[in-house]
Amino acid sequence: EAGVAQSPRYKIIEKRQSVAFWCNPISGHATLYWYQQILGQGPKLLIQFQNNGVVDDSQLPKDRFSAERLKGVDSTLKIQPAKLEDSAVYLCASSLRGEKLFFGSGTQLSVL
Amino acid sequence: SQQGEEDPQALSIQEGENATMNCSYKTSINNLQWYRQNSGRGLVHLILIRSNEREKHSGRLRVTLDTSKKSSSLLITASRAADTASYFCATVSSNAGNNRKLIWGLGTSLAVNP
């Protein structure tokens, strides 16, 4: 089966610019997650979708981050404007029953 | 928020040796999962152990769970250079309800030297 697809793989931007990440989960997976992983740390959940509804966005910096899940399938995560501390790997994951997560390869963001 | 704490933070062994990593957590759990992350890649699910299980095997992996001590261990037997990666434990709280939010540890970095 096809895995979780993410793009782009790498992104370099200057602070105050905007950036968007895209994720296509495994077909049929109702739950989609966006994580932020800073070097040397574990993943931090930014937002969790169940179909196209938000289940948990308690750690999403809503003044600059936004996310949507189009028709309950693909998802985009946007940062506007970016700050230096947003430099991290952004991971998308999906799950069929909310237990075992399947991750994409991630987008490595560098904010200069 | 981080609940799991892996121990040690870093581990370096020779190929063929066994590697043991530990994870401690704070609240009652529904299940505990172990994931592997190769450098620059996404995480890969290794094994899930439920709160009513004490031990689980998958190939060269052995996971134990001690709910009285709120701890788990991951043993990799006969390690290979390809096992070099970071290993994370993640827990689902028994109070999570339908959310089933995973709480992640900081990970153990394993280096297997040829």
mmCIF file with all atom_site columns, C-alpha atoms in Angstrom:
data_model
loop_
_atom_site.group_PDB
_atom_site.id
_atom_site.type_symbol
_atom_site.label_atom_id
_atom_site.label_alt_id
_atom_site.label_comp_id
_atom_site.label_asym_id
_atom_site.label_entity_id
_atom_site.label_seq_id
_atom_site.pdbx_PDB_ins_code
_atom_site.Cartn_x
_atom_site.Cartn_y
_atom_site.Cartn_z
_atom_site.occupancy
_atom_site.B_iso_or_equiv
_atom_site.pdbx_formal_charge
_atom_site.auth_seq_id
_atom_site.auth_comp_id
_atom_site.auth_asym_id
_atom_site.auth_atom_id
_atom_site.pdbx_PDB_model_num
ATOM 1   C CA . GLU A 1 1   ? 0.000   0.000   0.000  1.00 0.00 ? 1   GLU A CA 1
ATOM 2   C CA . ALA A 1 2   ? 1.187   3.555   -0.669 1.00 0.00 ? 2   ALA A CA 1
ATOM 3   C CA . GLY A 1 3   ? 2.544   5.389   2.352  1.00 0.00 ? 3   GLY A CA 1
ATOM 4   C CA . VAL A 1 4   ? 1.927   8.891   3.640  1.00 0.00 ? 4   VAL A CA 1
ATOM 5   C CA . ALA A 1 5   ? 3.126   11.416  1.075  1.00 0.00 ? 5   ALA A CA 1
ATOM 6   C CA . GLN A 1 6   ? 4.527   14.791  2.089  1.00 0.00 ? 6   GLN A CA 1
ATOM 7   C CA . SER A 1 7   ? 5.940   17.693  0.135  1.00 0.00 ? 7   SER A CA 1
ATOM 8   C CA . PRO A 1 8   ? 8.174   19.514  -0.102 1.00 0.00 ? 8   PRO A CA 1
ATOM 9   C CA . ARG A 1 9   ? 11.028  17.499  1.387  1.00 0.00 ? 9   ARG A CA 1
ATOM 10  C CA . TYR A 1 10  ? 13.063  20.592  2.254  1.00 0.00 ? 10  TYR A CA 1
ATOM 11  C CA . LYS A 1 11  ? 12.223  24.284  2.495  1.00 0.00 ? 11  LYS A CA 1
ATOM 12  C CA . ILE A 1 12  ? 14.393  27.275  3.274  1.00 0.00 ? 12  ILE A CA 1
ATOM 13  C CA . ILE A 1 13  ? 12.737  30.635  3.882  1.00 0.00 ? 13  ILE A CA 1
ATOM 14  C CA . GLU A 1 14  ? 13.507  33.916  5.569  1.00 0.00 ? 14  GLU A CA 1
ATOM 15  C CA . LYS A 1 15  ? 11.763  34.967  8.745  1.00 0.00 ? 15  LYS A CA 1
ATOM 16  C CA . ARG A 1 16  ? 8.412   36.696  8.238  1.00 0.00 ? 16  ARG A CA 1
ATOM 17  C CA . GLN A 1 17  ? 7.836   34.791  5.003  1.00 0.00 ? 17  GLN A CA 1
ATOM 18  C CA . SER A 1 18  ? 5.028   32.268  4.657  1.00 0.00 ? 18  SER A CA 1
ATOM 19  C CA . VAL A 1 19  ? 5.292   28.566  3.886  1.00 0.00 ? 19  VAL A CA 1
ATOM 20  C CA . ALA A 1 20  ? 2.885   25.704  3.267  1.00 0.00 ? 20  ALA A CA 1
ATOM 21  C CA . PHE A 1 21  ? 3.269   21.964  3.613  1.00 0.00 ? 21  PHE A CA 1
ATOM 22  C CA . TRP A 1 22  ? 1.121   19.324  1.983  1.00 0.00 ? 22  TRP A CA 1
ATOM 23  C CA . CYS A 1 23  ? 0.209   15.822  3.125  1.00 0.00 ? 23  CYS A CA 1
ATOM 24  C CA . ASN A 1 24  ? -1.654  12.960  1.480  1.00 0.00 ? 24  ASN A CA 1
ATOM 25  C CA . PRO A 1 25  ? -2.467  10.260  4.032  1.00 0.00 ? 25  PRO A CA 1
ATOM 26  C CA . ILE A 1 26  ? -2.896  6.557   3.425  1.00 0.00 ? 26  ILE A CA 1
ATOM 27  C CA . SER A 1 27  ? -6.173  5.893   1.658  1.00 0.00 ? 27  SER A CA 1
ATOM 28  C CA . GLY A 1 28  ? -8.980  5.185   4.102  1.00 0.00 ? 28  GLY A CA 1
ATOM 29  C CA . HIS A 1 29  ? -7.203  6.570   7.161  1.00 0.00 ? 29  HIS A CA 1
ATOM 30  C CA . ALA A 1 30  ? -9.665  8.808   8.965  1.00 0.00 ? 30  ALA A CA 1
ATOM 31  C CA . THR A 1 31  ? -7.203  10.336  11.423 1.00 0.00 ? 31  THR A CA 1
ATOM 32  C CA . LEU A 1 32  ? -4.487  12.722  10.278 1.00 0.00 ? 32  LEU A CA 1
ATOM 33  C CA . TYR A 1 33  ? -1.829  14.348  12.441 1.00 0.00 ? 33  TYR A CA 1
ATOM 34  C CA . TRP A 1 34  ? 0.665   17.174  12.010 1.00 0.00 ? 34  TRP A CA 1
ATOM 35  C CA . TYR A 1 35  ? 3.701   17.063  14.284 1.00 0.00 ? 35  TYR A CA 1
ATOM 36  C CA . GLN A 1 36  ? 6.588   19.439  14.788 1.00 0.00 ? 36  GLN A CA 1
ATOM 37  C CA . GLN A 1 37  ? 9.915   17.852  15.687 1.00 0.00 ? 37  GLN A CA 1
ATOM 38  C CA . ILE A 1 38  ? 12.800  20.014  16.805 1.00 0.00 ? 38  ILE A CA 1
ATOM 39  C CA . LEU A 1 39  ? 16.253  18.460  16.565 1.00 0.00 ? 39  LEU A CA 1
ATOM 40  C CA . GLY A 1 40  ? 16.951  16.187  19.517 1.00 0.00 ? 40  GLY A CA 1
ATOM 41  C CA . GLN A 1 41  ? 13.367  16.117  20.738 1.00 0.00 ? 41  GLN A CA 1
ATOM 42  C CA . GLY A 1 42  ? 10.328  13.914  20.343 1.00 0.00 ? 42  GLY A CA 1
ATOM 43  C CA . PRO A 1 43  ? 7.441   14.872  18.058 1.00 0.00 ? 43  PRO A CA 1
ATOM 44  C CA . LYS A 1 44  ? 5.056   17.553  19.318 1.00 0.00 ? 44  LYS A CA 1
ATOM 45  C CA . LEU A 1 45  ? 1.458   17.301  18.146 1.00 0.00 ? 45  LEU A CA 1
ATOM 46  C CA . LEU A 1 46  ? 0.282   20.457  16.405 1.00 0.00 ? 46  LEU A CA 1
ATOM 47  C CA . ILE A 1 47  ? -3.127  19.347  15.201 1.00 0.00 ? 47  ILE A CA 1
ATOM 48  C CA . GLN A 1 48  ? -5.167  16.165  14.855 1.00 0.00 ? 48  GLN A CA 1
ATOM 49  C CA . PHE A 1 49  ? -8.015  15.713  12.391 1.00 0.00 ? 49  PHE A CA 1
ATOM 50  C CA . GLN A 1 50  ? -10.713 13.073  12.425 1.00 0.00 ? 50  GLN A CA 1
ATOM 51  C CA . ASN A 1 51  ? -11.986 13.072  8.833  1.00 0.00 ? 51  ASN A CA 1
ATOM 52  C CA . ASN A 1 52  ? -12.218 16.832  8.172  1.00 0.00 ? 52  ASN A CA 1
ATOM 53  C CA . GLY A 1 53  ? -12.954 17.861  11.761 1.00 0.00 ? 53  GLY A CA 1
ATOM 54  C CA . VAL A 1 54  ? -10.363 19.072  14.269 1.00 0.00 ? 54  VAL A CA 1
ATOM 55  C CA . VAL A 1 55  ? -9.967  16.805  17.314 1.00 0.00 ? 55  VAL A CA 1
ATOM 56  C CA . ASP A 1 56  ? -7.037  18.523  19.009 1.00 0.00 ? 56  ASP A CA 1
ATOM 57  C CA . ASP A 1 57  ? -5.250  21.757  18.151 1.00 0.00 ? 57  ASP A CA 1
ATOM 58  C CA . SER A 1 58  ? -4.327  22.767  21.684 1.00 0.00 ? 58  SER A CA 1
ATOM 59  C CA . GLN A 1 59  ? -0.611  23.126  20.860 1.00 0.00 ? 59  GLN A CA 1
ATOM 60  C CA . LEU A 1 60  ? -1.040  24.872  17.512 1.00 0.00 ? 60  LEU A CA 1
ATOM 61  C CA . PRO A 1 61  ? 0.196   28.505  17.629 1.00 0.00 ? 61  PRO A CA 1
ATOM 62  C CA . LYS A 1 62  ? -2.964  29.820  16.044 1.00 0.00 ? 62  LYS A CA 1
ATOM 63  C CA . ASP A 1 63  ? -1.650  33.342  15.570 1.00 0.00 ? 63  ASP A CA 1
ATOM 64  C CA . ARG A 1 64  ? 0.690   32.060  12.866 1.00 0.00 ? 64  ARG A CA 1
ATOM 65  C CA . PHE A 1 65  ? -0.129  28.437  12.109 1.00 0.00 ? 65  PHE A CA 1
ATOM 66  C CA . SER A 1 66  ? -3.208  27.183  10.294 1.00 0.00 ? 66  SER A CA 1
ATOM 67  C CA . ALA A 1 67  ? -4.217  23.803  8.925  1.00 0.00 ? 67  ALA A CA 1
ATOM 68  C CA . GLU A 1 68  ? -7.041  22.354  6.949  1.00 0.00 ? 68  GLU A CA 1
ATOM 69  C CA . ARG A 1 69  ? -8.008  18.945  5.723  1.00 0.00 ? 69  ARG A CA 1
ATOM 70  C CA . LEU A 1 70  ? -9.627  19.093  2.342  1.00 0.00 ? 70  LEU A CA 1
ATOM 71  C CA . LYS A 1 71  ? -12.688 16.834  2.006  1.00 0.00 ? 71  LYS A CA 1
ATOM 72  C CA . GLY A 1 72  ? -11.319 14.649  4.770  1.00 0.00 ? 72  GLY A CA 1
ATOM 73  C CA . VAL A 1 73  ? -8.347  13.483  2.691  1.00 0.00 ? 73  VAL A CA 1
ATOM 74  C CA . ASP A 1 74  ? -5.360  15.749  1.876  1.00 0.00 ? 74  ASP A CA 1
ATOM 75  C CA . SER A 1 75  ? -4.165  18.320  4.354  1.00 0.00 ? 75  SER A CA 1
ATOM 76  C CA . THR A 1 76  ? -2.131  21.510  4.292  1.00 0.00 ? 76  THR A CA 1
ATOM 77  C CA . LEU A 1 77  ? -0.271  23.188  7.136  1.00 0.00 ? 77  LEU A CA 1
ATOM 78  C CA . LYS A 1 78  ? 0.645   26.860  6.764  1.00 0.00 ? 78  LYS A CA 1
ATOM 79  C CA . ILE A 1 79  ? 2.924   29.145  8.717  1.00 0.00 ? 79  ILE A CA 1
ATOM 80  C CA . GLN A 1 80  ? 2.515   32.882  8.233  1.00 0.00 ? 80  GLN A CA 1
ATOM 81  C CA . PRO A 1 81  ? 4.684   34.681  9.194  1.00 0.00 ? 81  PRO A CA 1
ATOM 82  C CA . ALA A 1 82  ? 7.513   32.296  10.033 1.00 0.00 ? 82  ALA A CA 1
ATOM 83  C CA . LYS A 1 83  ? 9.857   32.841  12.955 1.00 0.00 ? 83  LYS A CA 1
ATOM 84  C CA . LEU A 1 84  ? 13.373  31.528  13.529 1.00 0.00 ? 84  LEU A CA 1
ATOM 85  C CA . GLU A 1 85  ? 12.091  29.108  16.197 1.00 0.00 ? 85  GLU A CA 1
ATOM 86  C CA . ASP A 1 86  ? 9.833   27.439  13.610 1.00 0.00 ? 86  ASP A CA 1
ATOM 87  C CA . SER A 1 87  ? 12.894  25.717  12.152 1.00 0.00 ? 87  SER A CA 1
ATOM 88  C CA . ALA A 1 88  ? 12.078  22.041  12.583 1.00 0.00 ? 88  ALA A CA 1
ATOM 89  C CA . VAL A 1 89  ? 10.904  18.923  10.783 1.00 0.00 ? 89  VAL A CA 1
ATOM 90  C CA . TYR A 1 90  ? 7.163   18.882  10.153 1.00 0.00 ? 90  TYR A CA 1
ATOM 91  C CA . LEU A 1 91  ? 5.783   15.377  10.120 1.00 0.00 ? 91  LEU A CA 1
ATOM 92  C CA . CYS A 1 92  ? 2.426   14.224  8.846  1.00 0.00 ? 92  CYS A CA 1
ATOM 93  C CA . ALA A 1 93  ? 0.982   10.929  10.031 1.00 0.00 ? 93  ALA A CA 1
ATOM 94  C CA . SER A 1 94  ? -2.235  9.031   9.500  1.00 0.00 ? 94  SER A CA 1
ATOM 95  C CA . SER A 1 95  ? -3.995  6.265   11.338 1.00 0.00 ? 95  SER A CA 1
ATOM 96  C CA . LEU A 1 96  ? -6.873  3.930   10.641 1.00 0.00 ? 96  LEU A CA 1
ATOM 97  C CA . ARG A 1 97  ? -8.136  3.437   14.188 1.00 0.00 ? 97  ARG A CA 1
ATOM 98  C CA . GLY A 1 98  ? -6.163  6.028   16.138 1.00 0.00 ? 98  GLY A CA 1
ATOM 99  C CA . GLU A 1 99  ? -3.501  3.618   17.397 1.00 0.00 ? 99  GLU A CA 1
ATOM 100 C CA . LYS A 1 100 ? -0.665  2.668   15.082 1.00 0.00 ? 100 LYS A CA 1
ATOM 101 C CA . LEU A 1 101 ? 0.545   5.778   13.247 1.00 0.00 ? 101 LEU A CA 1
ATOM 102 C CA . PHE A 1 102 ? 2.074   5.810   9.776  1.00 0.00 ? 102 PHE A CA 1
ATOM 103 C CA . PHE A 1 103 ? 4.423   8.729   9.163  1.00 0.00 ? 103 PHE A CA 1
ATOM 104 C CA . GLY A 1 104 ? 5.543   10.510  6.051  1.00 0.00 ? 104 GLY A CA 1
ATOM 105 C CA . SER A 1 105 ? 9.194   11.414  5.503  1.00 0.00 ? 105 SER A CA 1
ATOM 106 C CA . GLY A 1 106 ? 8.639   14.931  6.774  1.00 0.00 ? 106 GLY A CA 1
ATOM 107 C CA . THR A 1 107 ? 9.473   18.433  5.593  1.00 0.00 ? 107 THR A CA 1
ATOM 108 C CA . GLN A 1 108 ? 12.662  19.946  6.962  1.00 0.00 ? 108 GLN A CA 1
ATOM 109 C CA . LEU A 1 109 ? 12.089  23.690  7.386  1.00 0.00 ? 109 LEU A CA 1
ATOM 110 C CA . SER A 1 110 ? 14.912  26.145  7.895  1.00 0.00 ? 110 SER A CA 1
ATOM 111 C CA . VAL A 1 111 ? 13.981  29.728  8.753  1.00 0.00 ? 111 VAL A CA 1
ATOM 112 C CA . LEU A 1 112 ? 16.857  32.168  8.268  1.00 0.00 ? 112 LEU A CA 1
ATOM 113 C CA . SER B 2 1   ? 3.665   17.624  26.478 1.00 0.00 ? 1   SER B CA 1
ATOM 114 C CA . GLN B 2 2   ? 6.193   14.889  27.073 1.00 0.00 ? 2   GLN B CA 1
ATOM 115 C CA . GLN B 2 3   ? 5.236   11.999  29.309 1.00 0.00 ? 3   GLN B CA 1
ATOM 116 C CA . GLY B 2 4   ? 7.639   9.252   28.348 1.00 0.00 ? 4   GLY B CA 1
ATOM 117 C CA . GLU B 2 5   ? 11.244  9.500   29.349 1.00 0.00 ? 5   GLU B CA 1
ATOM 118 C CA . GLU B 2 6   ? 13.644  7.203   27.575 1.00 0.00 ? 6   GLU B CA 1
ATOM 119 C CA . ASP B 2 7   ? 16.782  5.992   29.203 1.00 0.00 ? 7   ASP B CA 1
ATOM 120 C CA . PRO B 2 8   ? 19.558  6.117   28.215 1.00 0.00 ? 8   PRO B CA 1
ATOM 121 C CA . GLN B 2 9   ? 19.553  9.212   26.018 1.00 0.00 ? 9   GLN B CA 1
ATOM 122 C CA . ALA B 2 10  ? 22.294  7.697   23.890 1.00 0.00 ? 10  ALA B CA 1
ATOM 123 C CA . LEU B 2 11  ? 23.656  4.188   23.504 1.00 0.00 ? 11  LEU B CA 1
ATOM 124 C CA . SER B 2 12  ? 26.611  2.923   21.482 1.00 0.00 ? 12  SER B CA 1
ATOM 125 C CA . ILE B 2 13  ? 27.205  -0.805  20.999 1.00 0.00 ? 13  ILE B CA 1
ATOM 126 C CA . GLN B 2 14  ? 28.997  -3.223  18.683 1.00 0.00 ? 14  GLN B CA 1
ATOM 127 C CA . GLU B 2 15  ? 27.225  -5.171  15.989 1.00 0.00 ? 15  GLU B CA 1
ATOM 128 C CA . GLY B 2 16  ? 25.899  -8.456  17.369 1.00 0.00 ? 16  GLY B CA 1
ATOM 129 C CA . GLU B 2 17  ? 25.378  -7.131  20.889 1.00 0.00 ? 17  GLU B CA 1
ATOM 130 C CA . ASN B 2 18  ? 21.971  -6.601  22.461 1.00 0.00 ? 18  ASN B CA 1
ATOM 131 C CA . ALA B 2 19  ? 20.564  -3.123  23.036 1.00 0.00 ? 19  ALA B CA 1
ATOM 132 C CA . THR B 2 20  ? 18.146  -2.294  25.829 1.00 0.00 ? 20  THR B CA 1
ATOM 133 C CA . MET B 2 21  ? 16.235  0.946   26.085 1.00 0.00 ? 21  MET B CA 1
ATOM 134 C CA . ASN B 2 22  ? 13.849  1.925   28.845 1.00 0.00 ? 22  ASN B CA 1
ATOM 135 C CA . CYS B 2 23  ? 10.820  4.176   28.953 1.00 0.00 ? 23  CYS B CA 1
ATOM 136 C CA . SER B 2 24  ? 9.093   5.573   32.022 1.00 0.00 ? 24  SER B CA 1
ATOM 137 C CA . TYR B 2 25  ? 5.737   7.312   32.029 1.00 0.00 ? 25  TYR B CA 1
ATOM 138 C CA . LYS B 2 26  ? 3.540   9.117   34.533 1.00 0.00 ? 26  LYS B CA 1
ATOM 139 C CA . THR B 2 27  ? -0.148  8.332   34.090 1.00 0.00 ? 27  THR B CA 1
ATOM 140 C CA . SER B 2 28  ? -2.197  5.185   33.615 1.00 0.00 ? 28  SER B CA 1
ATOM 141 C CA . ILE B 2 29  ? -2.085  4.057   30.039 1.00 0.00 ? 29  ILE B CA 1
ATOM 142 C CA . ASN B 2 30  ? -4.230  2.253   27.495 1.00 0.00 ? 30  ASN B CA 1
ATOM 143 C CA . ASN B 2 31  ? -1.223  1.185   25.453 1.00 0.00 ? 31  ASN B CA 1
ATOM 144 C CA . LEU B 2 32  ? 2.457   1.960   24.891 1.00 0.00 ? 32  LEU B CA 1
ATOM 145 C CA . GLN B 2 33  ? 4.126   2.020   21.497 1.00 0.00 ? 33  GLN B CA 1
ATOM 146 C CA . TRP B 2 34  ? 7.704   2.031   20.291 1.00 0.00 ? 34  TRP B CA 1
ATOM 147 C CA . TYR B 2 35  ? 8.781   3.813   17.108 1.00 0.00 ? 35  TYR B CA 1
ATOM 148 C CA . ARG B 2 36  ? 12.093  4.006   15.247 1.00 0.00 ? 36  ARG B CA 1
ATOM 149 C CA . GLN B 2 37  ? 13.366  7.057   13.390 1.00 0.00 ? 37  GLN B CA 1
ATOM 150 C CA . ASN B 2 38  ? 16.298  6.884   11.018 1.00 0.00 ? 38  ASN B CA 1
ATOM 151 C CA . SER B 2 39  ? 18.201  10.107  10.529 1.00 0.00 ? 39  SER B CA 1
ATOM 152 C CA . GLY B 2 40  ? 16.256  12.568  8.413  1.00 0.00 ? 40  GLY B CA 1
ATOM 153 C CA . ARG B 2 41  ? 13.262  10.282  8.019  1.00 0.00 ? 41  ARG B CA 1
ATOM 154 C CA . GLY B 2 42  ? 9.806   9.836   9.460  1.00 0.00 ? 42  GLY B CA 1
ATOM 155 C CA . LEU B 2 43  ? 9.011   7.511   12.324 1.00 0.00 ? 43  LEU B CA 1
ATOM 156 C CA . VAL B 2 44  ? 8.224   3.843   11.823 1.00 0.00 ? 44  VAL B CA 1
ATOM 157 C CA . HIS B 2 45  ? 5.935   1.931   14.168 1.00 0.00 ? 45  HIS B CA 1
ATOM 158 C CA . LEU B 2 46  ? 7.694   -1.060  15.739 1.00 0.00 ? 46  LEU B CA 1
ATOM 159 C CA . ILE B 2 47  ? 5.385   -2.573  18.310 1.00 0.00 ? 47  ILE B CA 1
ATOM 160 C CA . LEU B 2 48  ? 2.331   -1.819  20.465 1.00 0.00 ? 48  LEU B CA 1
ATOM 161 C CA . ILE B 2 49  ? 1.784   -3.336  23.888 1.00 0.00 ? 49  ILE B CA 1
ATOM 162 C CA . ARG B 2 50  ? -1.497  -2.961  25.741 1.00 0.00 ? 50  ARG B CA 1
ATOM 163 C CA . SER B 2 51  ? -1.863  -2.278  29.444 1.00 0.00 ? 51  SER B CA 1
ATOM 164 C CA . ASN B 2 52  ? -3.010  -5.847  30.125 1.00 0.00 ? 52  ASN B CA 1
ATOM 165 C CA . GLU B 2 53  ? 0.032   -7.358  28.393 1.00 0.00 ? 53  GLU B CA 1
ATOM 166 C CA . ARG B 2 54  ? 3.409   -7.906  30.016 1.00 0.00 ? 54  ARG B CA 1
ATOM 167 C CA . GLU B 2 55  ? 5.617   -8.940  27.114 1.00 0.00 ? 55  GLU B CA 1
ATOM 168 C CA . LYS B 2 56  ? 5.519   -8.908  23.348 1.00 0.00 ? 56  LYS B CA 1
ATOM 169 C CA . HIS B 2 57  ? 7.883   -10.103 20.633 1.00 0.00 ? 57  HIS B CA 1
ATOM 170 C CA . SER B 2 58  ? 8.377   -9.104  17.030 1.00 0.00 ? 58  SER B CA 1
ATOM 171 C CA . GLY B 2 59  ? 11.361  -10.603 15.238 1.00 0.00 ? 59  GLY B CA 1
ATOM 172 C CA . ARG B 2 60  ? 14.487  -9.417  17.084 1.00 0.00 ? 60  ARG B CA 1
ATOM 173 C CA . LEU B 2 61  ? 12.441  -7.030  19.222 1.00 0.00 ? 61  LEU B CA 1
ATOM 174 C CA . ARG B 2 62  ? 11.188  -7.790  22.710 1.00 0.00 ? 62  ARG B CA 1
ATOM 175 C CA . VAL B 2 63  ? 9.074   -5.311  24.638 1.00 0.00 ? 63  VAL B CA 1
ATOM 176 C CA . THR B 2 64  ? 8.105   -5.597  28.283 1.00 0.00 ? 64  THR B CA 1
ATOM 177 C CA . LEU B 2 65  ? 5.625   -3.526  30.229 1.00 0.00 ? 65  LEU B CA 1
ATOM 178 C CA . ASP B 2 66  ? 5.462   -3.108  34.003 1.00 0.00 ? 66  ASP B CA 1
ATOM 179 C CA . THR B 2 67  ? 2.391   -1.029  34.816 1.00 0.00 ? 67  THR B CA 1
ATOM 180 C CA . SER B 2 68  ? 3.148   -1.088  38.549 1.00 0.00 ? 68  SER B CA 1
ATOM 181 C CA . LYS B 2 69  ? 6.446   0.707   37.868 1.00 0.00 ? 69  LYS B CA 1
ATOM 182 C CA . LYS B 2 70  ? 5.028   2.664   34.920 1.00 0.00 ? 70  LYS B CA 1
ATOM 183 C CA . SER B 2 71  ? 7.897   1.548   32.741 1.00 0.00 ? 71  SER B CA 1
ATOM 184 C CA . SER B 2 72  ? 8.634   -0.362  29.558 1.00 0.00 ? 72  SER B CA 1
ATOM 185 C CA . SER B 2 73  ? 11.776  -1.718  27.979 1.00 0.00 ? 73  SER B CA 1
ATOM 186 C CA . LEU B 2 74  ? 12.698  -2.402  24.371 1.00 0.00 ? 74  LEU B CA 1
ATOM 187 C CA . LEU B 2 75  ? 15.324  -5.068  23.726 1.00 0.00 ? 75  LEU B CA 1
ATOM 188 C CA . ILE B 2 76  ? 16.916  -5.449  20.307 1.00 0.00 ? 76  ILE B CA 1
ATOM 189 C CA . THR B 2 77  ? 18.821  -8.709  20.069 1.00 0.00 ? 77  THR B CA 1
ATOM 190 C CA . ALA B 2 78  ? 21.795  -9.384  17.791 1.00 0.00 ? 78  ALA B CA 1
ATOM 191 C CA . SER B 2 79  ? 21.951  -5.764  16.694 1.00 0.00 ? 79  SER B CA 1
ATOM 192 C CA . ARG B 2 80  ? 22.940  -4.724  13.181 1.00 0.00 ? 80  ARG B CA 1
ATOM 193 C CA . ALA B 2 81  ? 24.390  -1.504  11.792 1.00 0.00 ? 81  ALA B CA 1
ATOM 194 C CA . ALA B 2 82  ? 20.991  -0.896  10.182 1.00 0.00 ? 82  ALA B CA 1
ATOM 195 C CA . ASP B 2 83  ? 19.452  -0.651  13.676 1.00 0.00 ? 83  ASP B CA 1
ATOM 196 C CA . THR B 2 84  ? 21.253  2.675   14.127 1.00 0.00 ? 84  THR B CA 1
ATOM 197 C CA . ALA B 2 85  ? 18.418  5.130   14.729 1.00 0.00 ? 85  ALA B CA 1
ATOM 198 C CA . SER B 2 86  ? 16.511  7.012   17.400 1.00 0.00 ? 86  SER B CA 1
ATOM 199 C CA . TYR B 2 87  ? 13.897  5.046   19.308 1.00 0.00 ? 87  TYR B CA 1
ATOM 200 C CA . PHE B 2 88  ? 10.854  6.694   20.853 1.00 0.00 ? 88  PHE B CA 1
ATOM 201 C CA . CYS B 2 89  ? 8.207   5.423   23.205 1.00 0.00 ? 89  CYS B CA 1
ATOM 202 C CA . ALA B 2 90  ? 4.728   6.889   23.074 1.00 0.00 ? 90  ALA B CA 1
ATOM 203 C CA . THR B 2 91  ? 1.792   6.289   25.364 1.00 0.00 ? 91  THR B CA 1
ATOM 204 C CA . VAL B 2 92  ? -1.963  6.594   25.067 1.00 0.00 ? 92  VAL B CA 1
ATOM 205 C CA . SER B 2 93  ? -3.531  7.572   28.364 1.00 0.00 ? 93  SER B CA 1
ATOM 206 C CA . SER B 2 94  ? -6.360  5.448   29.687 1.00 0.00 ? 94  SER B CA 1
ATOM 207 C CA . ASN B 2 95  ? -8.209  8.748   30.165 1.00 0.00 ? 95  ASN B CA 1
ATOM 208 C CA . ALA B 2 96  ? -7.755  9.790   26.547 1.00 0.00 ? 96  ALA B CA 1
ATOM 209 C CA . GLY B 2 97  ? -11.274 8.819   25.515 1.00 0.00 ? 97  GLY B CA 1
ATOM 210 C CA . ASN B 2 98  ? -11.838 8.877   21.777 1.00 0.00 ? 98  ASN B CA 1
ATOM 211 C CA . ASN B 2 99  ? -8.944  11.295  21.239 1.00 0.00 ? 99  ASN B CA 1
ATOM 212 C CA . ARG B 2 100 ? -6.234  8.652   21.828 1.00 0.00 ? 100 ARG B CA 1
ATOM 213 C CA . LYS B 2 101 ? -3.564  11.346  21.842 1.00 0.00 ? 101 LYS B CA 1
ATOM 214 C CA . LEU B 2 102 ? -0.041  9.932   21.830 1.00 0.00 ? 102 LEU B CA 1
ATOM 215 C CA . ILE B 2 103 ? 2.358   11.381  24.391 1.00 0.00 ? 103 ILE B CA 1
ATOM 216 C CA . TRP B 2 104 ? 5.953   11.097  23.212 1.00 0.00 ? 104 TRP B CA 1
ATOM 217 C CA . GLY B 2 105 ? 9.249   10.705  24.980 1.00 0.00 ? 105 GLY B CA 1
ATOM 218 C CA . LEU B 2 106 ? 12.515  12.402  24.000 1.00 0.00 ? 106 LEU B CA 1
ATOM 219 C CA . GLY B 2 107 ? 14.005  9.270   22.479 1.00 0.00 ? 107 GLY B CA 1
ATOM 220 C CA . THR B 2 108 ? 17.115  7.124   22.778 1.00 0.00 ? 108 THR B CA 1
ATOM 221 C CA . SER B 2 109 ? 19.775  7.523   20.113 1.00 0.00 ? 109 SER B CA 1
ATOM 222 C CA . LEU B 2 110 ? 21.274  4.104   19.289 1.00 0.00 ? 110 LEU B CA 1
ATOM 223 C CA . ALA B 2 111 ? 24.523  3.712   17.378 1.00 0.00 ? 111 ALA B CA 1
ATOM 224 C CA . VAL B 2 112 ? 25.493  0.201   16.280 1.00 0.00 ? 112 VAL B CA 1
ATOM 225 C CA . ASN B 2 113 ? 29.123  0.072   15.217 1.00 0.00 ? 113 ASN B CA 1
ATOM 226 C CA . PRO B 2 114 ? 30.235  -2.452  12.566 1.00 0.00 ? 114 PRO B CA 1
#
